[in-house]
mmCIF file of C-alpha atoms in Angstrom:
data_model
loop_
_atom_site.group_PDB
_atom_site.id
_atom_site.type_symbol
_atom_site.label_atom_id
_atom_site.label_comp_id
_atom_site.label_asym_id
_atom_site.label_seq_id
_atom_site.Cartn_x
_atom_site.Cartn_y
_atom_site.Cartn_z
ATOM 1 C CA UNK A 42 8.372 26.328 1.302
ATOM 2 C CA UNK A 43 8.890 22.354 1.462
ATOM 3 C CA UNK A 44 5.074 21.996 3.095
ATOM 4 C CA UNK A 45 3.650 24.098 0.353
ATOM 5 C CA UNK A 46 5.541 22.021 -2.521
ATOM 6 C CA UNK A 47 4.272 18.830 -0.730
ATOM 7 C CA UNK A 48 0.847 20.165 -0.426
ATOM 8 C CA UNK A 49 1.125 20.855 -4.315
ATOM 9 C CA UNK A 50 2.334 17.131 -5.137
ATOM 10 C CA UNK A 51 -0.390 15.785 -2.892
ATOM 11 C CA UNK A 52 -3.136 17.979 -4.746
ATOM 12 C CA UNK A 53 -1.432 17.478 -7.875
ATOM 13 C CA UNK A 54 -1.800 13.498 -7.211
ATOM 14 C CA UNK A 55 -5.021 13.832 -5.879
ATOM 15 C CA UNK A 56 -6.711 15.354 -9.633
ATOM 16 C CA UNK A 57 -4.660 13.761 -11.820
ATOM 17 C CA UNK A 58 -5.582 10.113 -11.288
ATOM 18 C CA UNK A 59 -9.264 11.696 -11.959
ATOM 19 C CA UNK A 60 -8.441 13.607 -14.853
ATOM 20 C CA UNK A 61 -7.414 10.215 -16.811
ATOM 21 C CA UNK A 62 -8.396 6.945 -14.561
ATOM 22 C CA UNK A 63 -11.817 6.491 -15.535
ATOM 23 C CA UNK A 64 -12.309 3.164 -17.069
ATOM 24 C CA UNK A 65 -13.830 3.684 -20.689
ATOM 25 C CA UNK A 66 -17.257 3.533 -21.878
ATOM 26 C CA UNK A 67 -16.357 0.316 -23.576
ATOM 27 C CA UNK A 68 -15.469 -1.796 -20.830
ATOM 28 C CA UNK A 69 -11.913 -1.655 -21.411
ATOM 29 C CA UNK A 70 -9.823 -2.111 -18.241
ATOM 30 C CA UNK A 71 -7.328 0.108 -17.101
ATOM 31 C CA UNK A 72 -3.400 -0.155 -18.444
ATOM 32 C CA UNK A 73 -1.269 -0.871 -15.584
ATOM 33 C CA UNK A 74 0.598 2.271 -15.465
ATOM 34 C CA UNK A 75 -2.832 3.867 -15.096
ATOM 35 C CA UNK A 76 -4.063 1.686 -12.266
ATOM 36 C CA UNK A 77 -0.663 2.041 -10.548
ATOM 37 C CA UNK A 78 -0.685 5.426 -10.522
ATOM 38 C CA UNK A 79 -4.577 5.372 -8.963
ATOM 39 C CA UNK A 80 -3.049 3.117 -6.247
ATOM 40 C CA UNK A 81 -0.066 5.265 -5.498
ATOM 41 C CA UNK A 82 -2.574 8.556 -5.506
ATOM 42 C CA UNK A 83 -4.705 6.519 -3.282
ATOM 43 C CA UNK A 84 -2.114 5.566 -0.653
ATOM 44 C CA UNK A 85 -0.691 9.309 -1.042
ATOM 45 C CA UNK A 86 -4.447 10.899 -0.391
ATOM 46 C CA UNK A 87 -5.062 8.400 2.734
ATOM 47 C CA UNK A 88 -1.683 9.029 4.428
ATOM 48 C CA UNK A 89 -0.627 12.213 6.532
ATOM 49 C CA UNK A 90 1.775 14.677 5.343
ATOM 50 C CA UNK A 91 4.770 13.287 7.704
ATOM 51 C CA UNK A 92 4.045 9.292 6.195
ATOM 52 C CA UNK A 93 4.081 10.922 2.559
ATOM 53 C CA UNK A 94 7.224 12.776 3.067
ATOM 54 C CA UNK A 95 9.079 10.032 5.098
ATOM 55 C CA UNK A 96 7.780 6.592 3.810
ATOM 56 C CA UNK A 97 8.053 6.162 0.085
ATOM 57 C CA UNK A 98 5.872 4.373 -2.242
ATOM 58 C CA UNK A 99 6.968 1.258 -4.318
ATOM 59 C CA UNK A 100 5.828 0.638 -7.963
ATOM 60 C CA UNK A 101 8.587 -0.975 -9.695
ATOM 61 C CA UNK A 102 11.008 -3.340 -8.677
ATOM 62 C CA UNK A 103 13.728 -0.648 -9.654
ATOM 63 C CA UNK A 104 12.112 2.386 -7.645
ATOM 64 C CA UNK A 105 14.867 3.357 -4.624
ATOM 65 C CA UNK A 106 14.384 0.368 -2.007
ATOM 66 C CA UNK A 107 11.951 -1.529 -4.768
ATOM 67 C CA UNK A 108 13.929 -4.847 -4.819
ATOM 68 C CA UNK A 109 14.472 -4.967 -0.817
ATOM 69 C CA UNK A 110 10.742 -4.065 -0.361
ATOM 70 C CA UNK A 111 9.691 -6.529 -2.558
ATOM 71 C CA UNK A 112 11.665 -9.467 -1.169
ATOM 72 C CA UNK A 113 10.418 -8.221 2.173
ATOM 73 C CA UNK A 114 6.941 -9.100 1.193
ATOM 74 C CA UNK A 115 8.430 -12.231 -0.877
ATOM 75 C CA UNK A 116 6.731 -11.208 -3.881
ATOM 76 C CA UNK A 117 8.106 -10.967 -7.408
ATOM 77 C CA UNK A 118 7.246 -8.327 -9.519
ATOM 78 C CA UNK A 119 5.678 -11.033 -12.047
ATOM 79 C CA UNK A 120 3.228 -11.769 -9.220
ATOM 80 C CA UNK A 121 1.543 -8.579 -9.979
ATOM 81 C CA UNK A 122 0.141 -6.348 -12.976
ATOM 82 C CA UNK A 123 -0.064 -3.312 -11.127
ATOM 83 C CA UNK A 124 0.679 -1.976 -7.332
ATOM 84 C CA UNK A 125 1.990 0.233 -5.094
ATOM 85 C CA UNK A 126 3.371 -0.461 -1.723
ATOM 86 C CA UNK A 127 4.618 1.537 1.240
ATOM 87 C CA UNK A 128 6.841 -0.452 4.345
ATOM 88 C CA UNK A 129 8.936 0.780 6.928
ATOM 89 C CA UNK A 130 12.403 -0.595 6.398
ATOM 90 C CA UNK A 131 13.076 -0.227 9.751
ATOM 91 C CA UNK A 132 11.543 -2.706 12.555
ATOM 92 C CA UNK A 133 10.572 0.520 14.837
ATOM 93 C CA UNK A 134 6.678 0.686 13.437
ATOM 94 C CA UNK A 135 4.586 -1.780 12.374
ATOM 95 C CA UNK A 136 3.501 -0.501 8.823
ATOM 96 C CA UNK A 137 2.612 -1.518 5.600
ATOM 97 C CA UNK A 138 0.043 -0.534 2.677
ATOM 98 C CA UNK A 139 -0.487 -2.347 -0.508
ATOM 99 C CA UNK A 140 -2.792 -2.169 -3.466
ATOM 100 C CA UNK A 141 -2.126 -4.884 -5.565
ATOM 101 C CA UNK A 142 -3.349 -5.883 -8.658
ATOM 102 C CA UNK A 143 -1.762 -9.815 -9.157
ATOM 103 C CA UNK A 144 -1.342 -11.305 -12.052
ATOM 104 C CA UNK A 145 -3.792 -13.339 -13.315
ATOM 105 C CA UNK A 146 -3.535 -16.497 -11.198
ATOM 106 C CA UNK A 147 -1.163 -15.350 -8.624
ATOM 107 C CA UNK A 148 -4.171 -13.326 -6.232
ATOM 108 C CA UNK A 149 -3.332 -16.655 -3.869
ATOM 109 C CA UNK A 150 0.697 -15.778 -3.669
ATOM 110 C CA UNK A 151 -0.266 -12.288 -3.384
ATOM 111 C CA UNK A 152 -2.571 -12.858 -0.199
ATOM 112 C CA UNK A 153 -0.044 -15.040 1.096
ATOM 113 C CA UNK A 154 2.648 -13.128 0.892
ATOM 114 C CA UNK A 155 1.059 -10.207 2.147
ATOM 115 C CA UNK A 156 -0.797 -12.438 5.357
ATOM 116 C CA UNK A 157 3.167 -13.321 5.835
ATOM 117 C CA UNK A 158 4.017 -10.285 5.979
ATOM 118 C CA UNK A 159 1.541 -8.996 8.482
ATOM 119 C CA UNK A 160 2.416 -12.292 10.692
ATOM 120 C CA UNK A 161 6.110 -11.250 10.461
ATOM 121 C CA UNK A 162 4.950 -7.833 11.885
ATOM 122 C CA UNK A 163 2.886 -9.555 14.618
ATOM 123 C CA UNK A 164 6.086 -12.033 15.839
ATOM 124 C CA UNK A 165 8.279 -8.839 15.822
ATOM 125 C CA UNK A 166 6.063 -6.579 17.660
ATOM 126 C CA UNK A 167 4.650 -9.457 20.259
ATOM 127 C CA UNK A 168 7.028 -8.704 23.320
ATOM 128 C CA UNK A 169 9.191 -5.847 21.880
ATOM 129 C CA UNK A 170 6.848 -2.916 21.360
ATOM 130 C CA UNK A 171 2.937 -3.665 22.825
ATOM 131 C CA UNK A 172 1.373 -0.552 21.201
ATOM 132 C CA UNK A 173 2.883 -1.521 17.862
ATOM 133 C CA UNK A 174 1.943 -5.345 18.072
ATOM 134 C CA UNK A 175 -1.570 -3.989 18.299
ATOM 135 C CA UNK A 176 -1.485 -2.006 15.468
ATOM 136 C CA UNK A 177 0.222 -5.604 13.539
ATOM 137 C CA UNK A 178 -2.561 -7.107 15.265
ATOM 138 C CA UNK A 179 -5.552 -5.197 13.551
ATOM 139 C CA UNK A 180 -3.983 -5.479 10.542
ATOM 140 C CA UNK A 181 -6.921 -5.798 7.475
ATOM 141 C CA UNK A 182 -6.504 -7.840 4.126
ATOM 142 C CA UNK A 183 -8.732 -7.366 1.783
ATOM 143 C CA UNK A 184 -9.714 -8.357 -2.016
ATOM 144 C CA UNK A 185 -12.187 -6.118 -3.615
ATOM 145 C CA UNK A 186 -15.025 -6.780 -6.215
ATOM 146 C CA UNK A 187 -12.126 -5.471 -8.775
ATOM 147 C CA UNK A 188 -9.834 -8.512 -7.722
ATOM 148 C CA UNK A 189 -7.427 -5.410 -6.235
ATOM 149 C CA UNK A 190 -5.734 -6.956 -3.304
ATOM 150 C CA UNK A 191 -5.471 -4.514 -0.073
ATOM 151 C CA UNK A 192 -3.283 -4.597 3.050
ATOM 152 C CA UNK A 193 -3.465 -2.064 5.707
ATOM 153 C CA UNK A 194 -1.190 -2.102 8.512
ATOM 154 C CA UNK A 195 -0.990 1.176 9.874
ATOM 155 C CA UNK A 196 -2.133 3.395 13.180
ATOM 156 C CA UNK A 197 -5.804 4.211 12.071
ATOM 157 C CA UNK A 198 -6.073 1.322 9.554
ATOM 158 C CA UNK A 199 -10.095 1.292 9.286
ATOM 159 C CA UNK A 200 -10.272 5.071 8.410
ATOM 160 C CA UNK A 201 -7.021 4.282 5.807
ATOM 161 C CA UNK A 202 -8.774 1.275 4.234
ATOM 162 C CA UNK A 203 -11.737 3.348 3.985
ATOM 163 C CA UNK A 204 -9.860 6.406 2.486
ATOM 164 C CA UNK A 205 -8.258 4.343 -0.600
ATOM 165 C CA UNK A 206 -11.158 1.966 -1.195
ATOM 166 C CA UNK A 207 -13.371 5.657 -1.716
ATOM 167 C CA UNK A 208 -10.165 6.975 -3.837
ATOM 168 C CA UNK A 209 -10.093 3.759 -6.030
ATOM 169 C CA UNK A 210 -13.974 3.967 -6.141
ATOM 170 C CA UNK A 211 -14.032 6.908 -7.912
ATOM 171 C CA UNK A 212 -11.843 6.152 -10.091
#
């Protein structure tokens, strides 16, 4: 019964961000609350089951673990108009996503903060877990045409990256 409600919140985020996330005719750009849910329906759609269940995804400073994820990454909630994120809290699995949008002139502190973030993950992972510190290692960073910021630290990051950039393309 839980898989089948999961499967339904999955599908359920997977049309909805293409029911109403189409940019209008008029060149009008997307509210934040509409580009942060495309980025939390992209994450969702690029993850497995087990990550979506177990490993939430940020989009406010005041969503459960918001504030301590954000101050993980050292970024302030002003630094951004729209994201979603998704860490491990725990230092067991090198793993992060984030689509950011930054505020306008902050795409710099963004990128920093997430490039410190991924060479946190490298230090911790360098002589503790070798499998992991690969996975920190291959890490990608990204800013596309859009000016959306993306981090992918994850097992599998290429065909992740590849997942949301196609989700936020068809937007």
């Amino acid at each position: 019964m839980k898989k089948l409600i999961a499967a339904a919140l999955v599908l359920a985020l997977l049309v909805l961000p293409g029911c109403g996330g189409k940019e209008p005719e008029g060149g009008e750009q997307m509210s934040a609350a509409e580009r942060t849910e495309l980025y939390s329906g992209a994450i969702t759609a690029a993850r497995s089951q087990e990550e979506n269940e177990y490993l939430g995804i940020v989009t406010s400073k005041d969503d459960q673990d918001g504030e301590m994820v954000l101050q993980m990454l050292g970024l302030e909630e002003s630094d951004m108009e729209a994201f979603a994120i998704s860490v491990s809290l725990m230092n067991v699995r090198a793993y992060g996503i984030a689509l950011i949008m930054p505020a306008e002139g902050k795409a710099d502190t963004v990128k920093e903060a997430l490039q410190g973030y991924i060479d946190l993950q490298k230090s911790n992972f360098e002589y503790y877990l070798e499998d992991q510190y690969e996975v920190a290692k291959s890490a990608r960073l990204e800013t596309l045409e859009d000016g959306t910021v993306v981090m992918v630290l994850c097992e599998g990051q290429d065909a992740v990256y590849d997942s949301m950039v196609e989700s936020l393309s068809a937007k």
